[in-house]
C-alpha positions as CSV (number, residue, x, y, z in Angstrom):
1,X,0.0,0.0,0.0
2,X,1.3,3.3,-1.2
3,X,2.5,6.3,1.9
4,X,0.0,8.3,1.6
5,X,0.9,11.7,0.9
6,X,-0.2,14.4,3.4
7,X,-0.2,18.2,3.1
8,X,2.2,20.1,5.8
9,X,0.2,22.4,7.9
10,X,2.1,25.0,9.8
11,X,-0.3,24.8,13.1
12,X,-0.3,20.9,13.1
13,X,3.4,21.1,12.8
14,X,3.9,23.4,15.8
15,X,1.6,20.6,17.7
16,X,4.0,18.0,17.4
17,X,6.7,19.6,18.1
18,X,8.1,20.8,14.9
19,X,7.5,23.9,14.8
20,X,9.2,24.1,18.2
21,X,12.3,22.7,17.2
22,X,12.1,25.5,14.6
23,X,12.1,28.2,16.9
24,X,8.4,28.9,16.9
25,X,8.6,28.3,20.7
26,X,10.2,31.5,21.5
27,X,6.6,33.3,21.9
28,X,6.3,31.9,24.9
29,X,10.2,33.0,25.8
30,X,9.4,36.5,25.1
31,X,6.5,36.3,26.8
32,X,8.5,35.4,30.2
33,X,11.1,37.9,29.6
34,X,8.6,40.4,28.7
35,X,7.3,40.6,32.3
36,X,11.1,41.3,33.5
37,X,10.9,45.1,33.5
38,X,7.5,45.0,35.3
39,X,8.7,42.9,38.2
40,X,11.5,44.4,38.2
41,X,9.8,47.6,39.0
42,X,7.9,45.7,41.2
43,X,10.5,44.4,43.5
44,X,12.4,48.1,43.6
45,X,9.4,49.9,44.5
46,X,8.3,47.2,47.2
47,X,12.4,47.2,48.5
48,X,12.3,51.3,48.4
49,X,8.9,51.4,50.4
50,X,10.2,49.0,52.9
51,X,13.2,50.8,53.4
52,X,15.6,47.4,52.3
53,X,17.1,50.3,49.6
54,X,17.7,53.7,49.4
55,X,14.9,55.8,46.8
56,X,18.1,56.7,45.1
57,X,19.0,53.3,44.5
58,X,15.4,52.1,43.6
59,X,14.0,54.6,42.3
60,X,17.1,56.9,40.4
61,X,19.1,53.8,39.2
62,X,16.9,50.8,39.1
63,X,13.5,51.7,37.7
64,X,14.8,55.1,35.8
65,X,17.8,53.6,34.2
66,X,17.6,49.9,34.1
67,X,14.1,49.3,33.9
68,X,13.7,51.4,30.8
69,X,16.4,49.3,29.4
70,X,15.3,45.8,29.8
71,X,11.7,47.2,28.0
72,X,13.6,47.9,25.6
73,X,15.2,44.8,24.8
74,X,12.2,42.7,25.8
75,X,9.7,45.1,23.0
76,X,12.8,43.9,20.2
77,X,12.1,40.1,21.3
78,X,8.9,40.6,21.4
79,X,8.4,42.2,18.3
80,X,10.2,39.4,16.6
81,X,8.1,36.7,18.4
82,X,5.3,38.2,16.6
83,X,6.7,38.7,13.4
84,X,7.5,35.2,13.8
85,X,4.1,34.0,14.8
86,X,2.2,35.8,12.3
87,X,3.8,33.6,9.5
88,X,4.2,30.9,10.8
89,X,2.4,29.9,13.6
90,X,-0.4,32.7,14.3
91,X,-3.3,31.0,16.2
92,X,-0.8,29.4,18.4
93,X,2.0,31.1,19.3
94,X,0.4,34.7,18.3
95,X,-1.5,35.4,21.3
96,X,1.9,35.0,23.3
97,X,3.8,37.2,21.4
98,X,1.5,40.0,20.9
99,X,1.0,39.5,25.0
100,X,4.7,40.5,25.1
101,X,4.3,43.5,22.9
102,X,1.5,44.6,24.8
103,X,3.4,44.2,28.3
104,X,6.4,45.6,27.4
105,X,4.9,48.5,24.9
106,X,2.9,49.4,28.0
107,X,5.6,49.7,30.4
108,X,8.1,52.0,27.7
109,X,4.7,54.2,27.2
110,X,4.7,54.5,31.1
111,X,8.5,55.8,30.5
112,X,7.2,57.9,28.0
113,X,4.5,59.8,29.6
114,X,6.5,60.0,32.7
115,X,9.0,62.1,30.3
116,X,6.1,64.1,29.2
117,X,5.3,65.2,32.9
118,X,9.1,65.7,33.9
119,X,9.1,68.4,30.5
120,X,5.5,69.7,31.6
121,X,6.5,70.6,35.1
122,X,9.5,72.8,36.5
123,X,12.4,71.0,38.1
124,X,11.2,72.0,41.4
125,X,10.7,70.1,44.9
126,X,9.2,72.2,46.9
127,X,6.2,74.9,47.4
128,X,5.7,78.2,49.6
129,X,2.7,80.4,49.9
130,X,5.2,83.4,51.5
131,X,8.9,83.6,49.9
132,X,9.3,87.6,51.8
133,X,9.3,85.9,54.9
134,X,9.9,82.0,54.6
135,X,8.2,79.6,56.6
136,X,10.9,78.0,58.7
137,X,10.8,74.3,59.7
138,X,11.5,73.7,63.4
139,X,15.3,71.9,64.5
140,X,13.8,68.8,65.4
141,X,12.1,67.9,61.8
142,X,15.4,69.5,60.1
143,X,17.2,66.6,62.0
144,X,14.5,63.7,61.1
145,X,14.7,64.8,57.2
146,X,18.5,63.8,57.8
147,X,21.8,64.9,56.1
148,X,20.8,63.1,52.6
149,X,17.4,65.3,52.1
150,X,17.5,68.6,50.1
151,X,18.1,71.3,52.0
152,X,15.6,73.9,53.4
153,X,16.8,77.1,52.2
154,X,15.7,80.8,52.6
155,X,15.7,82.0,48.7
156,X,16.3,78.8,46.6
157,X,16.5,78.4,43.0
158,X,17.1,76.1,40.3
159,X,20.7,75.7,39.0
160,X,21.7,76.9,36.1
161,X,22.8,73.5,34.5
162,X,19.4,72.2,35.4
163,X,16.8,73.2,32.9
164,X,17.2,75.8,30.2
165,X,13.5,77.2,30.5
166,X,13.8,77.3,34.5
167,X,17.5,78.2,34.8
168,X,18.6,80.7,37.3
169,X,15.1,81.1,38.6
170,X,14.2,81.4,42.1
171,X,11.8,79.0,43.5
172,X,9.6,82.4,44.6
173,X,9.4,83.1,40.8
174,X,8.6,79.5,39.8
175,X,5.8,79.3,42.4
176,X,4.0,82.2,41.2
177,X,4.1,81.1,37.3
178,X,3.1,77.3,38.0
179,X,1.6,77.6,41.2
180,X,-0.3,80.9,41.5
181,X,-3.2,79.2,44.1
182,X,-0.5,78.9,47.1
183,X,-0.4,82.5,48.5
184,X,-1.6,83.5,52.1
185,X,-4.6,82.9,53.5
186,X,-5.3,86.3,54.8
187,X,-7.9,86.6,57.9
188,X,-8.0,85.2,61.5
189,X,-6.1,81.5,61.1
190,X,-7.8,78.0,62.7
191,X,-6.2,76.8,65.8
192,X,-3.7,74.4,65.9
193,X,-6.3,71.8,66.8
194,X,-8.6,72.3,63.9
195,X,-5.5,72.3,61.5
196,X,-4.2,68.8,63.3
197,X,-7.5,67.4,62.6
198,X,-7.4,68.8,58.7
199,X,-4.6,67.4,58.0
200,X,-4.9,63.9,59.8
201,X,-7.8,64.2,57.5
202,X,-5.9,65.0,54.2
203,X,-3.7,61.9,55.1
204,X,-0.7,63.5,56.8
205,X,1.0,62.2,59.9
206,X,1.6,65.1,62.3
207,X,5.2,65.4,63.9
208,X,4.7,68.5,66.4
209,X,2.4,71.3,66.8
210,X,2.6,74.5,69.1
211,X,0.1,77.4,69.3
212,X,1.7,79.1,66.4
213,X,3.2,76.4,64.0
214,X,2.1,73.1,62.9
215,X,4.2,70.2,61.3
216,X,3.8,67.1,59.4
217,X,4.6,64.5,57.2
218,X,3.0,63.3,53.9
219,X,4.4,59.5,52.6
220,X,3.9,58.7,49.0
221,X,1.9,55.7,49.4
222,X,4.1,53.9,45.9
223,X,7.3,54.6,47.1
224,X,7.4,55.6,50.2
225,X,9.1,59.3,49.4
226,X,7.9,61.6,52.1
227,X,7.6,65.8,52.1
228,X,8.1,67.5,54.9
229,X,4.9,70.3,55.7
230,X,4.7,73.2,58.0
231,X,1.7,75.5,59.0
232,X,2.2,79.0,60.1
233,X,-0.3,80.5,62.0
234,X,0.2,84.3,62.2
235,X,-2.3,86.5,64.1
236,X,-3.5,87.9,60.2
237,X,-2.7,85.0,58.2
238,X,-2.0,81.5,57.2
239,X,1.2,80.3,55.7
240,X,1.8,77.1,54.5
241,X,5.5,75.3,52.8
242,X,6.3,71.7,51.7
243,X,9.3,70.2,50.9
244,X,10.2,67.0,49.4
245,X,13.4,65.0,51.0
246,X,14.6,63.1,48.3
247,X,12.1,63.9,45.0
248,X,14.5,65.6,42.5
249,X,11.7,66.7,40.8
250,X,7.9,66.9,42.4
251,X,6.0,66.6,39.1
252,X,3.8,69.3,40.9
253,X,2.6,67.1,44.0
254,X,4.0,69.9,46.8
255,X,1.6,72.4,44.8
256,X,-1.5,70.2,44.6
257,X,-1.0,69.3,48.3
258,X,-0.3,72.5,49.2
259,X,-3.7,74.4,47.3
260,X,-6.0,71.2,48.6
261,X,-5.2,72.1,52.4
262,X,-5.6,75.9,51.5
263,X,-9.1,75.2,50.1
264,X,-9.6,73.1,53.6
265,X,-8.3,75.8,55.6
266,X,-10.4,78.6,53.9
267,X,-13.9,76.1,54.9
């Protein structure tokens, strides 16, 4: 009895086996190192927030230099996995490779927005509704934001290698083009009790309080960066400053937090 002659199918082939030994199997390969970036992030964000690493280590080296980089590399494997599939093997090795583009496009489009914000935002890390006469942070909270922090400085600005649109600007200056809400609340201020209670409220853990001056601290909840805030209570008016310890740039969260406990202490 004659062999009988069948016709090769690419999907039956990749069944048993053959198109494995062929390379078709790498889908699934790319797939795996596609989620390395994520994880990655992952595990440096959880080690920041925990306090195992420092957020210049986690945070400046890990997930804004090398994370970026193994995206990149996995969204080149991945894009040849599917190239691969589409030929060859596309109903079952396709959904794994285009799972690997989707993971790893996503996280480099997370880069890339991030990078949108960093240009949309001044390379600033702190916020002051009175620069004529700065609010001052007592000696005990200068000594828990410890010697790594930025320092909290009368008349800062930003450094003229920094950023060409913001260089040689002082912070005063910055504030009042990109942050034009946080001024003085003129008027009789709330007690020191009532401001406790706001900003317990608004998520902040207070450090100290006196009848004139309340302090506290606000902890990102991702990765664990805190800012350092301080409520002045004048007899006429209300002045309020936050400072990030470690945050290079604040992407505008000291101004946000700073307007959204103005608008509490105006109710």
């Amino acid at each position: 009895m004659p062999d009988e002659v069948t016709h090769f199918d690419a999907e039956t082939a990749v069944d048993t086996g053959q198109g494995r030994r062929k390379g078709l199997g790498f889908a699934p390969v790319a797939f795996v190192i596609s989620l390395f970036a994520p994880l990655t992030y992952g595990v440096a964000m959880l080690a920041t927030r925990s306090g195992y690493i420092s957020y210049d280590l986690g945070f400046n080296t890990i997930a804004l230099t090398y994370v970026p980089k193994i995206a990149t590399v996995s969204m080149i494997l991945s894009a040849l996995s599917l190239l691969i599939s589409v030929f060859k093997a596309p109903k079952t090795y396709g959904p794994w490779a285009l799972a690997a583009v989707i993971v790893s496009g996503s996280v480099l489009a997370g880069y890339y927005a991030y990078e949108l914000r960093l240009k949309a935002n001044p390379p600033i890390h702190e916020v002051a509704t009175d620069w004529e006469r700065p609010v001052t942070f007592s000696s005990k909270l200068t000594m828990a934001r410890g010697p790594s922090a930025h320092p909290v400085e009368d008349s800062p600005y930003v450094g003229r290698n920094v950023a060409y649109e913001w260089a040689g600007q002082s912070l005063a200056a910055i504030n009042a083009q990109t942050c034009p809400m946080a001024s003085s609340i003129p008027g009789r201020p709330k007690d020191a009790a009532a401001v406790v209670r706001i900003l317990r409220q608004e998520g902040y853990v207070v450090f100290g309080q006196s009848d004139w001056r309340v302090e506290a601290i606000w902890e990102d909840p991702w990765w664990g960066n805190r800012s350092d805030l301080v409520v002045r209570l004048d007899p006429d008016k209300t002045d309020i400053r936050s400072v990030s310890r470690e945050e290079a740039v604040d992407l505008g969260g000291n101004c946000k937090r700073v307007t959204a406990l103005i608008q509490r202490l105006k109710s």
